[in-house]
Amino acid sequence: MFERFTPRAREAVVGAQQVARDLGHHEVRDDHLLLALLGTGGVGADVLHAAGADAARLREHLARPDEPGEDAEALRAIGIDLETVRRRAEEVFGPGALERPAGRGRRGLLGRLTGSHLPFARPAKKALEESLRAALDLRHDRIGTEHVLLGLLRVDGRAVRALAATGVALDAAGARAAVVEALRRSA
């Protein structure tokens, strides 16, 4: 599928690898793809910027540690505090003891382009699959940044939540209409 991506869309996918690395994450998430997309230019980035997306605010949001989820709350309910467990493990085994090892990564086209390949999280993979569907829905034979944006918005993942958390009100239907309008104007 990667061969169907335009150069800018490829740049966004490769850029997502670098965003994940820069933030110290061990996999490429859909919100990394969103941030990389903002920096590539093209219709997808234009639609995001027009909706008020800001790369600096988004990067700041992505750099924050995740809020404790349901698992942490369930453990807390039975008297286990994850922060205490983390702190104690680092006292005994050293800083970063609970971090996932970086590993060697897979080598493929992305690995050759970036030096090492971080695995893509399921929502990021799903967003890329949905970008193909978005291109087909619009009867386009190439996957551009606009299709990557539409793919991201079709997946209920971190990218959608990051947009909302940074004050960007953009849903799949609104983005599709903006993409169609931008493509019509540029034709």
Coordinates of N, CA and C in Angstrom, one line a residue:
M1 N 0.8 -1.2 0.0 CA 0.0 0.0 0.0 C 0.9 1.3 0.0
F2 N 2.1 1.2 0.6 CA 2.9 2.4 0.7 C 3.3 3.0 -0.6
E3 N 3.3 2.2 -1.6 CA 3.7 2.7 -3.0 C 2.6 3.6 -3.5
R4 N 1.4 3.6 -3.0 CA 0.3 4.4 -3.4 C 0.3 5.8 -2.8
F5 N 1.1 6.0 -1.8 CA 1.2 7.2 -1.1 C 2.0 8.3 -1.9
T6 N 1.5 9.5 -1.8 CA 2.2 10.6 -2.5 C 3.4 10.9 -1.7
P7 N 4.4 11.6 -2.2 CA 5.6 11.9 -1.4 C 5.3 12.6 -0.1
R8 N 4.4 13.6 -0.1 CA 4.0 14.2 1.2 C 3.4 13.3 2.2
A9 N 2.5 12.4 1.7 CA 1.9 11.4 2.6 C 3.0 10.4 3.2
R10 N 3.9 10.1 2.3 CA 5.1 9.2 2.8 C 5.9 10.0 3.8
E11 N 6.1 11.3 3.6 CA 6.8 12.1 4.5 C 6.1 12.1 5.9
A12 N 4.8 12.2 5.9 CA 4.1 12.1 7.1 C 4.2 10.8 7.9
V13 N 4.2 9.7 7.1 CA 4.4 8.4 7.8 C 5.8 8.2 8.3
V14 N 6.8 8.6 7.6 CA 8.1 8.6 8.0 C 8.3 9.6 9.2
G15 N 7.7 10.7 9.1 CA 7.8 11.7 10.1 C 7.2 11.3 11.4
A16 N 6.2 10.4 11.4 CA 5.6 9.9 12.6 C 6.5 9.0 13.3
Q17 N 7.4 8.3 12.6 CA 8.4 7.5 13.3 C 9.3 8.5 14.1
Q18 N 9.7 9.6 13.5 CA 10.6 10.5 14.2 C 9.9 11.2 15.4
V19 N 8.7 11.5 15.2 CA 7.9 12.1 16.3 C 7.9 11.1 17.5
A20 N 7.6 9.9 17.2 CA 7.6 8.9 18.3 C 8.9 8.8 19.0
R21 N 10.0 8.7 18.2 CA 11.3 8.6 18.8 C 11.6 9.9 19.6
D22 N 11.3 11.1 19.1 CA 11.6 12.3 19.8 C 10.9 12.3 21.2
L23 N 9.7 11.8 21.2 CA 8.9 11.8 22.4 C 9.3 10.6 23.4
G24 N 10.2 9.7 22.9 CA 10.6 8.6 23.7 C 9.6 7.5 23.7
H25 N 8.7 7.4 22.7 CA 7.7 6.3 22.7 C 8.3 5.1 21.9
H26 N 7.8 4.0 22.2 CA 8.3 2.7 21.7 C 7.5 2.2 20.5
E27 N 6.5 2.9 20.1 CA 5.7 2.6 18.9 C 5.1 3.8 18.3
V28 N 4.7 3.7 17.1 CA 4.1 4.9 16.4 C 2.6 4.8 16.5
R29 N 2.1 5.9 17.1 CA 0.7 6.0 17.4 C 0.0 6.9 16.4
D30 N -1.3 6.8 16.3 CA -2.0 7.7 15.4 C -1.8 9.2 15.7
D31 N -1.6 9.5 17.0 CA -1.4 11.0 17.3 C 0.0 11.4 16.8
H32 N 1.0 10.5 16.7 CA 2.3 10.8 16.1 C 2.1 11.1 14.6
L33 N 1.3 10.3 14.0 CA 1.0 10.5 12.6 C 0.3 11.9 12.4
L34 N -0.6 12.3 13.2 CA -1.3 13.5 13.2 C -0.3 14.7 13.2
L35 N 0.6 14.6 14.2 CA 1.6 15.7 14.4 C 2.5 15.8 13.2
A36 N 2.9 14.7 12.7 CA 3.8 14.7 11.5 C 3.0 15.2 10.3
L37 N 1.8 14.9 10.2 CA 1.0 15.4 9.1 C 0.9 16.9 9.0
L38 N 0.8 17.5 10.2 CA 0.7 18.9 10.3 C 2.0 19.6 9.7
G39 N 3.1 18.9 9.8 CA 4.3 19.5 9.3 C 4.7 19.3 7.8
T40 N 3.8 18.5 7.2 CA 4.2 18.1 5.8 C 3.7 19.1 4.7
G41 N 2.7 19.9 5.0 CA 2.1 20.7 4.0 C 1.0 19.8 3.3
G42 N 0.4 20.4 2.2 CA -0.6 19.6 1.5 C -2.0 19.9 2.0
V43 N -2.9 19.3 1.4 CA -4.3 19.5 1.7 C -4.7 19.1 3.1
G44 N -4.2 18.0 3.6 CA -4.4 17.5 4.9 C -4.0 18.5 6.0
A45 N -2.8 19.0 5.8 CA -2.2 20.0 6.8 C -3.0 21.3 6.7
D46 N -3.4 21.7 5.4 CA -4.1 22.9 5.3 C -5.5 22.8 6.0
V47 N -6.1 21.7 5.9 CA -7.4 21.5 6.6 C -7.3 21.6 8.1
L48 N -6.2 20.9 8.6 CA -5.9 20.9 10.0 C -5.6 22.4 10.5
H49 N -4.8 23.1 9.8 CA -4.5 24.5 10.1 C -5.7 25.4 10.1
A50 N -6.5 25.2 9.1 CA -7.8 26.0 9.0 C -8.7 25.7 10.1
A51 N -8.7 24.5 10.7 CA -9.5 24.1 11.8 C -8.9 24.6 13.1
G52 N -7.7 25.2 13.1 CA -7.1 25.7 14.3 C -6.0 24.8 14.9
A53 N -5.6 23.7 14.2 CA -4.6 22.8 14.8 C -3.3 23.6 14.8
D54 N -2.6 23.4 15.9 CA -1.3 24.0 16.1 C -0.3 23.0 16.5
A55 N 0.8 22.9 15.8 CA 1.8 21.8 16.0 C 2.4 21.9 17.4
A56 N 2.7 23.1 17.9 CA 3.4 23.3 19.2 C 2.4 22.8 20.3
R57 N 1.1 23.2 20.2 CA 0.2 22.7 21.3 C 0.0 21.2 21.2
L58 N -0.1 20.7 20.0 CA -0.2 19.3 19.9 C 1.0 18.5 20.4
R59 N 2.2 19.0 20.1 CA 3.4 18.3 20.6 C 3.4 18.4 22.1
E60 N 3.1 19.5 22.7 CA 3.0 19.6 24.1 C 2.0 18.6 24.7
H61 N 0.9 18.5 24.1 CA -0.1 17.5 24.5 C 0.4 16.1 24.5
L62 N 1.1 15.7 23.4 CA 1.6 14.4 23.2 C 2.7 14.1 24.2
A63 N 3.5 15.1 24.6 CA 4.6 14.9 25.5 C 4.2 14.6 26.9
R64 N 2.9 15.0 27.3 CA 2.4 14.8 28.6 C 2.3 13.3 28.9
P65 N 2.5 12.8 30.1 CA 2.3 11.4 30.4 C 0.8 11.1 30.4
D66 N 0.5 9.9 30.0 CA -0.9 9.5 29.9 C -1.5 9.5 31.3
E67 N -2.8 9.9 31.3 CA -3.6 9.8 32.5 C -3.8 8.4 32.9
P68 N -3.9 8.1 34.2 CA -4.1 6.7 34.6 C -5.4 6.2 34.0
G69 N -5.4 5.1 33.5 CA -6.6 4.5 32.9 C -7.4 3.7 33.9
E70 N -8.3 2.9 33.3 CA -9.2 2.1 34.1 C -8.4 1.1 34.9
D71 N -7.4 0.5 34.3 CA -6.6 -0.5 35.0 C -6.0 0.1 36.3
A72 N -5.4 1.3 36.1 CA -4.8 1.9 37.3 C -5.8 2.2 38.4
E73 N -7.0 2.6 37.9 CA -8.1 2.9 38.9 C -8.5 1.6 39.6
A74 N -8.6 0.5 38.8 CA -9.0 -0.8 39.4 C -8.0 -1.3 40.4
L75 N -6.7 -1.1 40.1 CA -5.6 -1.5 41.0 C -5.7 -0.6 42.3
R76 N -5.9 0.7 42.1 CA -6.0 1.6 43.2 C -7.1 1.2 44.2
A77 N -8.2 0.7 43.6 CA -9.4 0.3 44.4 C -9.1 -0.9 45.3
I78 N -8.1 -1.7 44.9 CA -7.7 -2.8 45.8 C -6.4 -2.5 46.6
G79 N -6.0 -1.2 46.6 CA -4.9 -0.8 47.4 C -3.5 -0.8 46.8
I80 N -3.5 -0.9 45.4 CA -2.2 -0.9 44.7 C -2.1 0.4 44.0
D81 N -1.0 1.2 44.3 CA -0.8 2.5 43.7 C 0.4 2.3 42.7
L82 N 0.1 2.4 41.4 CA 1.1 2.2 40.4 C 2.3 3.1 40.5
E83 N 2.1 4.4 40.9 CA 3.2 5.3 41.1 C 4.2 4.8 42.1
T84 N 3.6 4.2 43.2 CA 4.5 3.7 44.3 C 5.2 2.4 43.8
V85 N 4.6 1.6 43.0 CA 5.2 0.4 42.4 C 6.3 0.9 41.5
R86 N 6.1 1.8 40.6 CA 7.1 2.3 39.7 C 8.3 2.9 40.5
R87 N 8.0 3.7 41.5 CA 9.1 4.4 42.3 C 9.9 3.3 43.0
R88 N 9.3 2.3 43.6 CA 10.0 1.2 44.3 C 10.8 0.4 43.3
A89 N 10.3 0.1 42.1 CA 11.0 -0.7 41.1 C 12.3 0.0 40.7
E90 N 12.2 1.4 40.6 CA 13.3 2.1 40.1 C 14.4 2.3 41.3
E91 N 13.9 2.3 42.5 CA 14.8 2.3 43.6 C 15.7 1.0 43.7
V92 N 15.0 -0.1 43.4 CA 15.7 -1.4 43.5 C 16.5 -1.7 42.2
F93 N 15.9 -1.5 41.0 CA 16.5 -1.9 39.8 C 17.1 -0.8 39.0
G94 N 16.9 0.5 39.4 CA 17.5 1.6 38.6 C 16.5 2.3 37.8
P95 N 16.8 3.6 37.4 CA 15.9 4.4 36.6 C 15.5 3.7 35.3
G96 N 14.2 3.8 35.0 CA 13.7 3.3 33.7 C 13.5 1.8 33.8
A97 N 13.5 1.2 34.9 CA 13.4 -0.3 35.1 C 12.2 -0.9 34.4
L98 N 11.1 -0.1 34.4 CA 9.9 -0.6 33.9 C 9.6 -0.2 32.4
E99 N 10.6 0.5 31.9 CA 10.4 0.9 30.5 C 10.7 -0.3 29.6
R100 N 9.9 -0.3 28.5 CA 10.1 -1.4 27.5 C 11.4 -1.2 26.8
P101 N 12.2 -2.3 26.6 CA 13.5 -2.1 25.9 C 13.3 -1.6 24.5
A102 N 14.2 -0.8 24.0 CA 14.0 -0.3 22.6 C 14.1 -1.4 21.6
G103 N 14.8 -2.4 21.7 CA 14.9 -3.4 20.7 C 15.5 -3.0 19.4
R104 N 15.7 -3.9 18.5 CA 16.4 -3.6 17.2 C 15.4 -3.1 16.2
G105 N 14.1 -3.4 16.3 CA 13.2 -2.9 15.3 C 13.2 -3.7 14.0
R106 N 12.2 -3.6 13.3 CA 12.1 -4.3 12.0 C 12.7 -3.5 10.9
R107 N 13.2 -4.1 9.9 CA 13.8 -3.4 8.8 C 12.9 -3.6 7.6
G108 N 12.5 -2.6 7.0 CA 11.7 -2.6 5.7 C 11.9 -1.3 5.1
L109 N 11.0 -0.9 4.2 CA 11.1 0.4 3.5 C 11.2 1.5 4.5
L110 N 10.3 1.5 5.5 CA 10.4 2.5 6.5 C 11.7 2.5 7.3
G111 N 12.2 1.3 7.6 CA 13.4 1.1 8.4 C 14.6 1.6 7.6
R112 N 14.6 1.4 6.3 CA 15.7 1.9 5.4 C 15.6 3.4 5.4
L113 N 14.4 4.0 5.3 CA 14.3 5.4 5.2 C 14.7 6.1 6.5
T114 N 14.4 5.5 7.6 CA 14.6 6.2 8.9 C 15.7 5.7 9.8
G115 N 16.4 4.6 9.4 CA 17.4 4.1 10.2 C 17.0 2.9 11.1
S116 N 15.8 3.0 11.7 CA 15.3 1.9 12.4 C 13.7 2.1 12.4
H117 N 13.1 1.0 12.5 CA 11.6 1.1 12.4 C 10.9 0.7 13.7
L118 N 10.2 1.7 14.2 CA 9.3 1.4 15.4 C 8.1 0.8 14.9
P119 N 7.5 -0.1 15.7 CA 6.3 -0.8 15.2 C 5.1 0.3 15.3
F120 N 4.1 0.1 14.4 CA 3.0 0.9 14.4 C 1.9 0.3 15.3
A121 N 1.3 1.1 16.2 CA 0.3 0.7 17.1 C -1.0 0.4 16.2
R122 N -1.8 -0.4 16.7 CA -3.0 -0.8 15.9 C -3.8 0.4 15.4
P123 N -4.1 1.4 16.2 CA -4.9 2.5 15.7 C -4.2 3.3 14.6
A124 N -2.9 3.3 14.6 CA -2.1 4.0 13.5 C -2.2 3.1 12.3
K125 N -2.1 1.8 12.4 CA -2.3 0.9 11.2 C -3.7 1.1 10.6
K126 N -4.7 1.1 11.5 CA -6.1 1.3 11.1 C -6.3 2.6 10.4
A127 N -5.6 3.7 10.9 CA -5.8 5.0 10.2 C -5.2 4.9 8.8
L128 N -4.1 4.2 8.7 CA -3.5 4.2 7.3 C -4.3 3.3 6.4
E129 N -4.9 2.3 6.9 CA -5.9 1.5 6.1 C -7.1 2.3 5.7
E130 N -7.6 3.1 6.7 CA -8.7 4.0 6.4 C -8.4 5.1 5.4
S131 N -7.1 5.5 5.4 CA -6.7 6.5 4.4 C -6.8 5.9 3.0
L132 N -6.5 4.6 2.8 CA -6.8 4.0 1.5 C -8.3 4.0 1.2
R133 N -9.1 3.7 2.1 CA -10.5 3.7 1.9 C -11.0 5.1 1.6
A134 N -10.5 6.1 2.3 CA -10.9 7.5 2.0 C -10.5 7.9 0.5
A135 N -9.3 7.4 0.1 CA -8.9 7.7 -1.3 C -9.9 7.0 -2.3
L136 N -10.2 5.8 -2.0 CA -11.1 5.1 -2.9 C -12.5 5.7 -2.9
D137 N -13.0 6.1 -1.7 CA -14.3 6.8 -1.6 C -14.3 8.0 -2.5
L138 N -13.2 8.7 -2.6 CA -13.2 9.9 -3.4 C -12.7 9.7 -4.8
R139 N -12.6 8.4 -5.1 CA -12.2 7.9 -6.5 C -10.8 8.4 -6.9
H140 N -9.9 8.4 -5.9 CA -8.5 8.8 -6.2 C -7.6 7.6 -6.2
D141 N -6.6 7.6 -7.1 CA -5.8 6.4 -7.2 C -4.5 6.5 -6.3
R142 N -4.3 7.7 -5.7 CA -3.1 7.9 -4.8 C -3.6 8.3 -3.5
I143 N -2.8 8.1 -2.5 CA -3.2 8.4 -1.1 C -2.3 9.7 -0.7
G144 N -3.0 10.8 -0.5 CA -2.4 12.0 -0.2 C -2.6 12.4 1.3
T145 N -2.1 13.5 1.7 CA -2.2 13.9 3.1 C -3.7 14.1 3.5
E146 N -4.5 14.5 2.5 CA -5.9 14.7 2.8 C -6.5 13.3 3.2
H147 N -6.1 12.3 2.5 CA -6.7 10.9 2.8 C -6.1 10.4 4.1
V148 N -4.9 10.7 4.5 CA -4.3 10.3 5.8 C -5.1 11.0 6.9
L149 N -5.4 12.3 6.7 CA -6.2 13.0 7.7 C -7.6 12.4 7.8
L150 N -8.3 12.1 6.7 CA -9.6 11.5 6.8 C -9.5 10.1 7.5
G151 N -8.4 9.4 7.2 CA -8.2 8.1 7.8 C -8.0 8.2 9.3
L152 N -7.3 9.2 9.8 CA -7.1 9.4 11.2 C -8.4 9.8 11.9
L153 N -9.2 10.5 11.2 CA -10.5 10.9 11.8 C -11.6 9.8 11.8
R154 N -11.3 8.8 11.0 CA -12.3 7.7 11.0 C -12.0 6.7 12.1
V155 N -10.8 6.8 12.7 CA -10.4 5.9 13.8 C -10.6 6.7 15.1
D156 N -11.3 6.1 16.0 CA -11.5 6.7 17.3 C -10.3 6.4 18.2
G157 N -9.3 7.2 18.0 CA -8.0 7.0 18.7 C -7.5 8.2 19.3
R158 N -6.2 8.2 19.6 CA -5.5 9.2 20.3 C -5.5 10.5 19.4
A159 N -5.5 10.4 18.1 CA -5.4 11.6 17.3 C -6.7 12.4 17.4
V160 N -7.8 11.8 17.4 CA -9.1 12.5 17.6 C -9.2 13.1 19.0
R161 N -8.7 12.4 20.0 CA -8.8 12.9 21.4 C -7.8 14.1 21.5
A162 N -6.6 14.0 20.8 CA -5.6 15.1 20.9 C -6.1 16.3 20.3
L163 N -6.8 16.2 19.1 CA -7.4 17.4 18.5 C -8.4 18.0 19.5
A164 N -9.3 17.2 20.0 CA -10.3 17.8 20.9 C -9.6 18.4 22.2
A165 N -8.6 17.8 22.7 CA -7.9 18.3 23.9 C -7.2 19.6 23.6
T166 N -6.8 19.8 22.4 CA -6.1 21.1 22.0 C -7.0 22.1 21.4
G167 N -8.3 21.9 21.5 CA -9.3 22.9 21.1 C -9.7 22.8 19.6
V168 N -9.4 21.8 18.9 CA -9.8 21.7 17.5 C -11.0 20.8 17.3
A169 N -12.1 21.5 16.8 CA -13.3 20.8 16.6 C -13.4 20.4 15.1
L170 N -13.0 19.2 14.9 CA -12.9 18.7 13.5 C -13.4 17.2 13.5
D171 N -14.5 16.9 12.8 CA -14.9 15.5 12.8 C -14.7 15.0 11.4
A172 N -15.0 13.8 11.2 CA -14.7 13.1 9.8 C -15.6 13.8 8.7
A173 N -16.8 14.1 9.0 CA -17.7 14.7 8.0 C -17.3 16.1 7.7
G174 N -16.9 16.9 8.7 CA -16.5 18.2 8.4 C -15.1 18.3 7.7
A175 N -14.3 17.4 8.0 CA -13.0 17.3 7.3 C -13.1 16.8 5.9
R176 N -14.0 15.9 5.7 CA -14.3 15.4 4.3 C -14.8 16.6 3.4
A177 N -15.7 17.3 4.0 CA -16.3 18.5 3.2 C -15.2 19.5 2.9
A178 N -14.3 19.8 3.9 CA -13.2 20.7 3.7 C -12.2 20.2 2.7
V179 N -11.9 18.9 2.7 CA -11.0 18.3 1.7 C -11.6 18.4 0.3
V180 N -12.9 18.1 0.2 CA -13.5 18.1 -1.1 C -13.5 19.5 -1.7
E181 N -13.8 20.5 -0.8 CA -13.8 21.9 -1.2 C -12.4 22.4 -1.6
A182 N -11.4 22.0 -0.8 CA -10.0 22.4 -1.1 C -9.5 21.8 -2.4
L183 N -9.9 20.5 -2.7 CA -9.5 19.9 -3.9 C -10.2 20.5 -5.1
R184 N -11.5 20.9 -4.9 CA -12.3 21.5 -6.0 C -11.6 22.9 -6.3
R185 N -11.2 23.7 -5.3 CA -10.6 25.0 -5.6 C -9.3 24.8 -6.3
S186 N -8.5 23.8 -6.0 CA -7.2 23.6 -6.6 C -7.2 23.0 -8.0
A187 N -8.4 22.5 -8.4 CA -8.5 21.9 -9.7 C -8.6 22.9 -10.8

